[in-house]
Short mmCIF file of C-alpha atoms in Angstrom, two decimals:
data_model
loop_
_atom_site.label_atom_id
_atom_site.label_comp_id
_atom_site.label_asym_id
_atom_site.label_seq_id
_atom_site.Cartn_x
_atom_site.Cartn_y
_atom_site.Cartn_z
CA ARG N 1093 47.52 -43.09 -22.34
CA SER N 1094 46.66 -42.52 -18.73
CA VAL N 1095 43.36 -42.59 -16.21
CA ALA N 1096 45.22 -40.54 -13.86
CA GLY N 1097 42.96 -38.29 -11.85
CA LEU N 1098 39.97 -39.96 -12.94
CA SER N 1099 37.57 -41.91 -10.47
CA LEU N 1100 37.13 -45.18 -11.31
CA ARG N 1101 34.17 -45.51 -9.14
CA THR N 1102 32.26 -42.70 -10.97
CA GLN N 1103 32.85 -44.71 -14.14
CA CYS N 1104 31.14 -47.48 -12.48
CA ILE N 1105 28.15 -45.29 -11.45
CA TYR N 1106 27.42 -44.04 -14.91
CA LEU N 1107 28.13 -47.46 -16.02
CA THR N 1108 25.45 -48.59 -13.87
CA LEU N 1109 22.47 -45.89 -14.12
CA TYR N 1110 22.98 -46.00 -17.76
CA VAL N 1111 22.28 -49.71 -17.67
CA SER N 1112 19.36 -49.64 -15.45
CA ARG N 1113 17.74 -46.72 -17.20
CA TYR N 1114 17.91 -48.00 -20.69
CA LEU N 1115 16.34 -51.45 -19.73
CA ASP N 1116 13.56 -50.39 -22.09
CA LEU N 1117 15.58 -51.12 -25.27
CA LEU N 1118 14.49 -54.60 -24.58
CA ASP N 1119 10.94 -54.02 -23.66
CA HIS N 1120 9.70 -52.34 -26.97
CA LEU N 1121 10.98 -50.98 -30.57
CA GLN N 1122 12.00 -46.98 -30.37
CA ASN N 1123 12.94 -44.92 -33.01
CA ALA N 1124 16.57 -45.39 -34.37
CA TYR N 1125 17.83 -42.26 -32.69
CA LEU N 1126 16.82 -42.94 -28.94
CA VAL N 1127 18.49 -46.72 -29.72
CA PHE N 1128 21.66 -45.02 -30.75
CA HIS N 1129 21.63 -42.46 -28.15
CA LYS N 1130 21.26 -45.20 -25.31
CA ILE N 1131 23.87 -47.59 -26.90
CA TYR N 1132 26.03 -44.63 -27.02
CA PHE N 1133 25.90 -44.25 -23.74
CA ILE N 1134 26.34 -47.58 -22.44
CA SER N 1135 28.89 -48.17 -24.60
CA THR N 1136 31.12 -45.12 -23.96
CA ALA N 1137 30.59 -45.89 -19.97
CA LEU N 1138 32.21 -49.57 -21.31
CA LEU N 1139 34.71 -48.12 -22.90
CA ALA N 1140 36.00 -46.08 -19.89
CA LEU N 1141 35.97 -49.08 -17.62
CA LEU N 1142 38.18 -50.71 -20.32
CA CYS N 1143 40.38 -47.89 -20.34
CA PHE N 1144 41.38 -48.35 -16.35
CA ARG N 1145 41.53 -52.23 -17.13
CA CYS N 1146 44.45 -51.34 -19.93
CA TRP N 1147 46.50 -48.39 -17.97
CA ARG N 1148 45.64 -49.68 -14.41
CA ASP N 1149 49.22 -48.91 -13.37
CA THR N 1150 48.34 -45.15 -14.11
CA TYR N 1151 45.01 -45.13 -11.61
CA GLN N 1152 45.45 -43.10 -8.20
CA LYS N 1153 43.38 -45.89 -5.87
CA ASP N 1154 44.75 -43.95 -3.04
CA ALA N 1155 42.42 -40.64 -3.74
CA ASP N 1156 39.94 -42.55 -5.18
CA THR N 1157 37.98 -43.30 -1.95
CA CYS N 1158 34.46 -42.21 -1.82
CA PRO N 1159 32.22 -44.64 -0.58
CA ALA N 1160 30.03 -45.01 -4.20
CA LEU N 1161 28.25 -48.50 -3.14
CA SER N 1162 26.65 -46.38 0.08
CA PHE N 1163 24.86 -43.79 -2.37
CA ALA N 1164 23.79 -46.74 -4.65
CA LEU N 1165 22.28 -48.58 -1.79
CA LEU N 1166 20.63 -45.21 -0.13
CA ALA N 1167 18.97 -44.21 -3.75
CA LEU N 1168 18.07 -47.57 -4.54
CA CYS N 1169 16.37 -48.37 -1.11
CA LEU N 1170 14.60 -45.56 -1.69
CA ALA N 1171 13.53 -45.73 -5.20
CA PRO N 1172 10.65 -48.37 -4.75
CA TRP N 1173 8.70 -45.77 -2.46
CA SER N 1174 9.32 -42.88 -4.97
CA ALA N 1175 8.39 -44.70 -7.84
CA ALA N 1176 5.82 -43.41 -9.80
CA GLU N 1177 4.79 -47.06 -10.68
CA ASP N 1178 5.27 -50.38 -9.28
CA LYS N 1179 7.39 -51.91 -11.69
CA THR N 1180 10.74 -53.14 -11.88
CA MET N 1181 11.87 -50.92 -14.98
CA GLU N 1182 10.34 -48.07 -13.60
CA ILE N 1183 11.82 -48.44 -9.73
CA LEU N 1184 15.18 -48.78 -11.85
CA TRP N 1185 14.55 -45.53 -14.01
CA THR N 1186 13.97 -43.82 -10.77
CA TRP N 1187 16.99 -45.08 -9.24
CA SER N 1188 18.92 -44.22 -12.03
CA GLN N 1189 17.75 -40.76 -11.91
CA SER N 1190 18.64 -40.05 -8.36
CA LEU N 1191 21.63 -41.82 -8.02
CA GLU N 1192 23.15 -39.63 -11.27
CA GLY N 1193 22.96 -36.58 -8.95
CA PHE N 1194 25.93 -37.81 -6.64
CA ALA N 1195 27.83 -39.71 -9.63
CA MET N 1196 30.23 -37.21 -10.08
CA VAL N 1197 30.69 -37.13 -5.93
CA PRO N 1198 33.83 -39.56 -6.16
CA GLN N 1199 35.18 -37.70 -9.20
CA TYR N 1200 35.03 -34.60 -7.26
CA VAL N 1201 36.35 -36.08 -4.05
CA CYS N 1202 39.32 -37.73 -6.50
CA SER N 1203 40.17 -34.40 -7.33
CA TYR N 1204 40.15 -32.57 -4.20
CA ARG N 1205 42.73 -35.39 -2.81
CA ASN N 1206 44.92 -34.78 -5.71
CA ALA N 1207 44.76 -30.94 -4.86
CA VAL N 1208 45.42 -31.53 -1.17
CA SER N 1209 48.30 -33.86 -2.11
CA GLY N 1210 49.82 -31.21 -4.03
CA ALA N 1211 49.35 -32.80 -7.15
CA PRO N 1212 46.10 -31.31 -8.91
CA ASP N 1213 44.65 -32.99 -12.14
CA PRO N 1214 45.56 -33.13 -15.41
CA TRP N 1215 44.15 -30.54 -17.45
CA GLY N 1216 42.36 -32.74 -19.33
CA VAL N 1217 40.51 -34.47 -16.31
CA SER N 1218 39.26 -30.65 -15.43
CA LEU N 1219 38.30 -30.26 -18.69
CA TRP N 1220 36.07 -33.47 -19.07
CA VAL N 1221 35.03 -32.73 -15.26
CA CYS N 1222 33.38 -29.22 -16.53
CA LEU N 1223 32.15 -30.62 -20.03
CA MET N 1224 30.12 -33.24 -17.54
CA GLY N 1225 28.96 -30.35 -15.06
CA THR N 1226 27.95 -27.81 -18.22
CA TYR N 1227 26.18 -31.18 -19.84
CA ARG N 1228 23.82 -31.27 -16.57
CA PHE N 1229 23.37 -27.58 -16.82
CA PHE N 1230 21.70 -27.60 -20.43
CA TYR N 1231 20.03 -30.14 -18.93
CA ILE N 1232 18.48 -28.07 -16.11
CA LEU N 1233 17.89 -25.16 -18.95
CA ASN N 1234 15.73 -28.17 -21.12
CA TRP N 1235 13.77 -28.91 -17.91
CA LEU N 1236 13.12 -25.02 -16.99
CA PHE N 1237 11.87 -25.04 -21.13
CA LYS N 1238 9.38 -27.79 -21.02
CA LYS N 1239 8.31 -26.36 -17.28
CA SER N 1240 7.53 -23.41 -19.30
CA LEU N 1241 5.35 -24.88 -22.38
CA MET N 1242 3.80 -27.35 -19.87
CA GLN N 1243 2.65 -26.42 -16.46
CA HIS N 1244 1.47 -30.07 -16.02
CA TYR N 1245 5.40 -31.40 -16.42
CA TRP N 1246 6.36 -33.12 -13.01
CA ASP N 1247 9.74 -34.65 -12.87
CA PRO N 1248 10.63 -34.36 -9.34
CA HIS N 1249 13.57 -37.32 -9.59
CA SER N 1250 15.38 -35.73 -12.57
CA TRP N 1251 14.84 -32.21 -10.59
CA PHE N 1252 16.20 -33.33 -7.38
CA GLY N 1253 19.17 -35.09 -9.22
CA GLY N 1254 20.13 -32.23 -11.65
CA PHE N 1255 20.07 -30.07 -8.58
CA VAL N 1256 22.63 -32.04 -6.53
CA ASN N 1257 24.89 -32.11 -9.28
CA LEU N 1258 24.72 -28.53 -10.28
CA CYS N 1259 25.56 -27.37 -6.91
CA PHE N 1260 28.46 -29.72 -6.57
CA PHE N 1261 29.59 -28.84 -9.80
CA THR N 1262 29.37 -24.94 -9.46
CA ASP N 1263 31.47 -26.04 -5.88
CA TYR N 1264 34.23 -27.35 -7.89
CA VAL N 1265 34.69 -24.40 -10.60
CA LEU N 1266 34.80 -22.04 -7.68
CA PHE N 1267 37.76 -24.47 -6.17
CA LEU N 1268 38.89 -24.84 -10.05
CA LEU N 1269 39.02 -21.11 -10.60
CA PHE N 1270 39.41 -18.89 -7.26
CA GLY N 1271 40.53 -21.78 -4.53
CA ILE N 1272 37.30 -21.34 -2.90
CA SER N 1273 35.22 -24.85 -1.91
CA CYS N 1274 32.14 -24.46 -0.01
CA LEU N 1275 32.06 -28.49 0.26
CA ARG N 1276 35.38 -29.65 -0.26
CA ARG N 1277 36.05 -29.58 3.36
CA ALA N 1278 32.66 -31.51 4.25
CA THR N 1279 32.92 -33.64 1.33
CA LEU N 1280 36.04 -35.07 2.23
CA THR N 1281 35.36 -34.85 6.40
CA VAL N 1282 32.43 -36.98 5.18
CA ASP N 1283 34.64 -39.73 3.22
CA ASP N 1284 37.20 -39.79 6.23
CA GLY N 1285 34.40 -40.69 8.40
CA LEU N 1286 32.61 -43.29 6.16
CA HIS N 1287 36.16 -44.69 6.21
CA ALA N 1288 37.13 -44.72 9.67
CA VAL N 1289 33.62 -46.05 10.54
CA GLY N 1290 34.45 -49.14 8.24
CA GLU N 1291 37.86 -49.90 9.57
CA ASP N 1292 36.10 -49.92 13.19
CA LEU N 1293 34.05 -52.36 12.07
CA ARG N 1294 36.82 -54.46 10.46
CA GLU N 1295 38.72 -54.08 13.65
CA ARG N 1296 35.39 -55.22 16.15
CA PHE N 1297 33.74 -57.85 13.54
CA GLY N 1298 36.61 -58.84 11.33
CA GLY N 1299 38.76 -60.49 13.53
CA CYS N 1300 37.49 -63.90 13.48
CA LEU N 1301 38.07 -64.00 9.33
CA LEU N 1302 41.45 -63.08 9.46
CA SER N 1303 44.56 -65.39 9.34
CA PRO N 1304 47.26 -65.04 11.75
CA GLY N 1305 49.24 -62.17 11.13
CA GLN N 1306 46.72 -60.53 8.94
CA ARG N 1307 44.82 -57.05 10.11
CA TYR N 1308 42.78 -56.64 7.81
CA LEU N 1309 40.54 -58.19 5.82
CA GLU N 1310 41.04 -58.51 1.86
CA ILE N 1311 38.62 -57.91 -0.42
CA ALA N 1312 38.89 -58.93 -4.03
#
């Protein structure tokens, strides 16, 4: 019973995108299998967060450093401009599709940091990451099949998210099997750079809010 090696930020992203994508559950009646499918995804995401709550002592916070909020905010800012319709539910659906391409990035960062520190992920974590990547791969096959049947089929938001996800997953598999990674160094360098900028901003602009003897702002 442990969440060691797992990224809490990835689980938060999944819950966020599932809720924003499946708001149509409240909008109109749907087939039972669709309702079950959507509730299942939301429920499992909530269950994952509950596991982090129950086994928080095993959570490796030092390795889970990816600024996931940056991805979410950037995708949210772009969603209104790329959505097919100027409606809240359509914008949130578009946001969830773009965000899903980066949902596993915090997990990859966490796994890469654990490997660098000499404590690779448990086999169960690696298996889960591979299953998630394979799941997205079958989505891509489904898009290719639909495109072959319907020439007018056009879903750039899903395609973009799937392509990004596949690139990161392929890199992870190469790292897992052969120790070769084209994106590991770049991913960790960008992550470290963003944290350095954040620390610098706290040093420059947070001083007026710090109590005597407190070096950094405490964020609950």
